[in-house]
Coordinates of C-alpha atoms in Angstrom, one line a residue:
M38 CA 120.2 71.8 48.1
N39 CA 120.8 73.0 52.5
I40 CA 123.4 75.3 52.5
I41 CA 125.5 78.3 51.1
E42 CA 128.7 79.3 52.0
R43 CA 132.6 80.7 51.5
I44 CA 135.1 79.3 53.6
D45 CA 138.3 80.6 53.3
N46 CA 137.7 82.2 49.5
E47 CA 136.2 79.2 48.7
V48 CA 132.3 78.5 48.3
Y49 CA 130.4 75.2 48.7
V50 CA 127.0 73.5 47.8
D51 CA 126.2 70.9 50.4
N52 CA 130.5 70.8 50.8
Y53 CA 130.3 70.6 48.1
K54 CA 133.3 73.2 46.1
I55 CA 131.6 75.6 43.1
K56 CA 133.7 77.0 40.6
E57 CA 132.1 80.8 41.5
S58 CA 130.6 83.3 44.2
V59 CA 127.9 82.9 46.4
Y60 CA 126.2 86.1 44.6
S61 CA 126.6 84.6 41.1
Y62 CA 125.3 81.1 42.8
I63 CA 122.2 82.5 44.4
N64 CA 122.0 84.5 40.8
K65 CA 121.6 81.6 38.3
L66 CA 119.7 79.7 41.5
A67 CA 117.4 82.7 39.8
V68 CA 117.4 83.1 37.0
S69 CA 116.7 79.4 36.2
Y70 CA 113.4 80.5 37.4
F71 CA 113.1 83.2 35.8
K72 CA 114.1 84.8 38.1
N73 CA 116.7 87.5 39.8
I74 CA 118.5 88.5 42.7
K75 CA 117.7 91.7 42.6
S76 CA 113.9 92.0 41.6
I77 CA 113.6 88.5 45.1
N78 CA 115.4 91.4 47.6
K79 CA 113.0 93.6 45.8
A80 CA 110.2 91.4 46.6
S81 CA 111.2 90.7 49.6
K82 CA 112.1 94.3 51.1
K83 CA 108.9 95.3 50.1
I84 CA 107.2 92.3 52.3
I85 CA 108.8 92.0 55.2
G86 CA 109.7 95.5 54.7
N87 CA 113.4 95.8 55.8
K88 CA 116.3 96.5 53.3
K89 CA 119.6 94.2 54.2
M90 CA 119.7 90.0 54.7
N91 CA 116.2 88.9 53.7
P92 CA 115.2 85.4 52.0
M93 CA 115.6 85.1 49.2
Y94 CA 112.5 82.7 48.2
I95 CA 113.4 80.7 44.7
N96 CA 110.8 78.2 44.2
K97 CA 108.7 75.8 46.5
D98 CA 112.0 74.0 47.3
I99 CA 113.9 76.9 48.5
L100 CA 113.9 79.6 50.7
L101 CA 117.6 81.3 51.5
V102 CA 118.1 82.9 54.1
P103 CA 121.4 84.9 54.9
L104 CA 122.9 84.7 57.8
C105 CA 126.2 86.5 56.5
D106 CA 125.9 89.3 53.8
I107 CA 125.9 87.1 51.1
N108 CA 129.4 89.8 49.5
S109 CA 131.4 88.6 53.0
A110 CA 134.6 86.4 53.3
S111 CA 131.7 84.3 55.8
A112 CA 128.9 84.5 53.6
L113 CA 126.2 81.9 54.8
C114 CA 122.9 81.0 53.2
I115 CA 120.6 78.3 54.7
N116 CA 117.5 76.6 52.7
Y117 CA 115.0 77.8 55.2
Y118 CA 113.2 74.8 53.2
S119 CA 115.5 72.2 54.4
I120 CA 115.9 73.3 57.9
K121 CA 114.5 70.1 60.1
G122 CA 114.7 71.6 63.3
I123 CA 116.9 74.5 65.4
L124 CA 119.5 74.0 68.6
I125 CA 119.7 77.3 70.0
H126 CA 122.2 77.7 72.9
E127 CA 123.9 81.4 73.7
N128 CA 125.3 82.4 71.0
E129 CA 125.1 78.8 69.1
T130 CA 123.1 77.1 66.7
I131 CA 122.2 73.7 65.6
I132 CA 120.9 73.7 62.4
V133 CA 119.5 70.2 61.9
F134 CA 118.7 69.5 58.1
D135 CA 115.6 66.6 56.1
D136 CA 118.9 64.4 55.6
N137 CA 119.9 64.9 58.9
T138 CA 122.7 66.9 58.9
T139 CA 123.4 69.7 61.3
K140 CA 125.2 73.2 60.1
R141 CA 127.1 74.4 64.0
I142 CA 126.8 78.8 63.3
V143 CA 127.8 80.9 66.0
I144 CA 125.1 83.6 66.1
S145 CA 123.3 85.0 68.5
S146 CA 119.7 83.8 68.9
Y147 CA 118.7 86.8 68.9
R148 CA 120.1 87.2 64.9
M149 CA 118.5 82.9 64.7
H150 CA 115.0 84.1 65.9
N151 CA 115.5 87.5 63.6
A152 CA 115.9 85.2 60.7
I153 CA 113.2 82.2 61.2
K154 CA 110.5 84.8 61.4
K155 CA 111.2 86.9 57.7
C156 CA 111.4 83.5 56.7
E157 CA 108.0 83.1 58.5
L158 CA 106.0 85.6 56.9
I159 CA 108.4 85.4 53.5
D160 CA 105.9 81.7 53.6
E161 CA 103.5 83.2 54.7
Y162 CA 103.0 85.5 52.0
I163 CA 103.9 83.3 49.1
G164 CA 100.7 80.6 50.4
M165 CA 98.5 83.7 50.6
I166 CA 99.0 83.8 46.6
D167 CA 99.1 79.9 45.7

């Protein structure tokens, strides 16, 4: 899985339309690994010290990066573990995934760097306890 996003009030996972909210989908994904979104967010806050927009570690293959609030009309989460490369140019970012698909996002370079830095902190922490 590369992307979870809401476009025109429809939710898509890797371009496949689903019939639930972004929050609900992520929570179901978490529950399948005996977690829930609230406990994941609580743990991320402890590790990073930030109150919102923290990465959500689901399992060894899924670390979701919320680039927009998951309850917003333009919700967008990227799977950090499926990123092959990132091209940042001013207020536009192109993310290349392992399967060579791409996603173009209008986001400031500061915000993108900050999101990736948070993922690196979570990934480092997970590596220390494995």
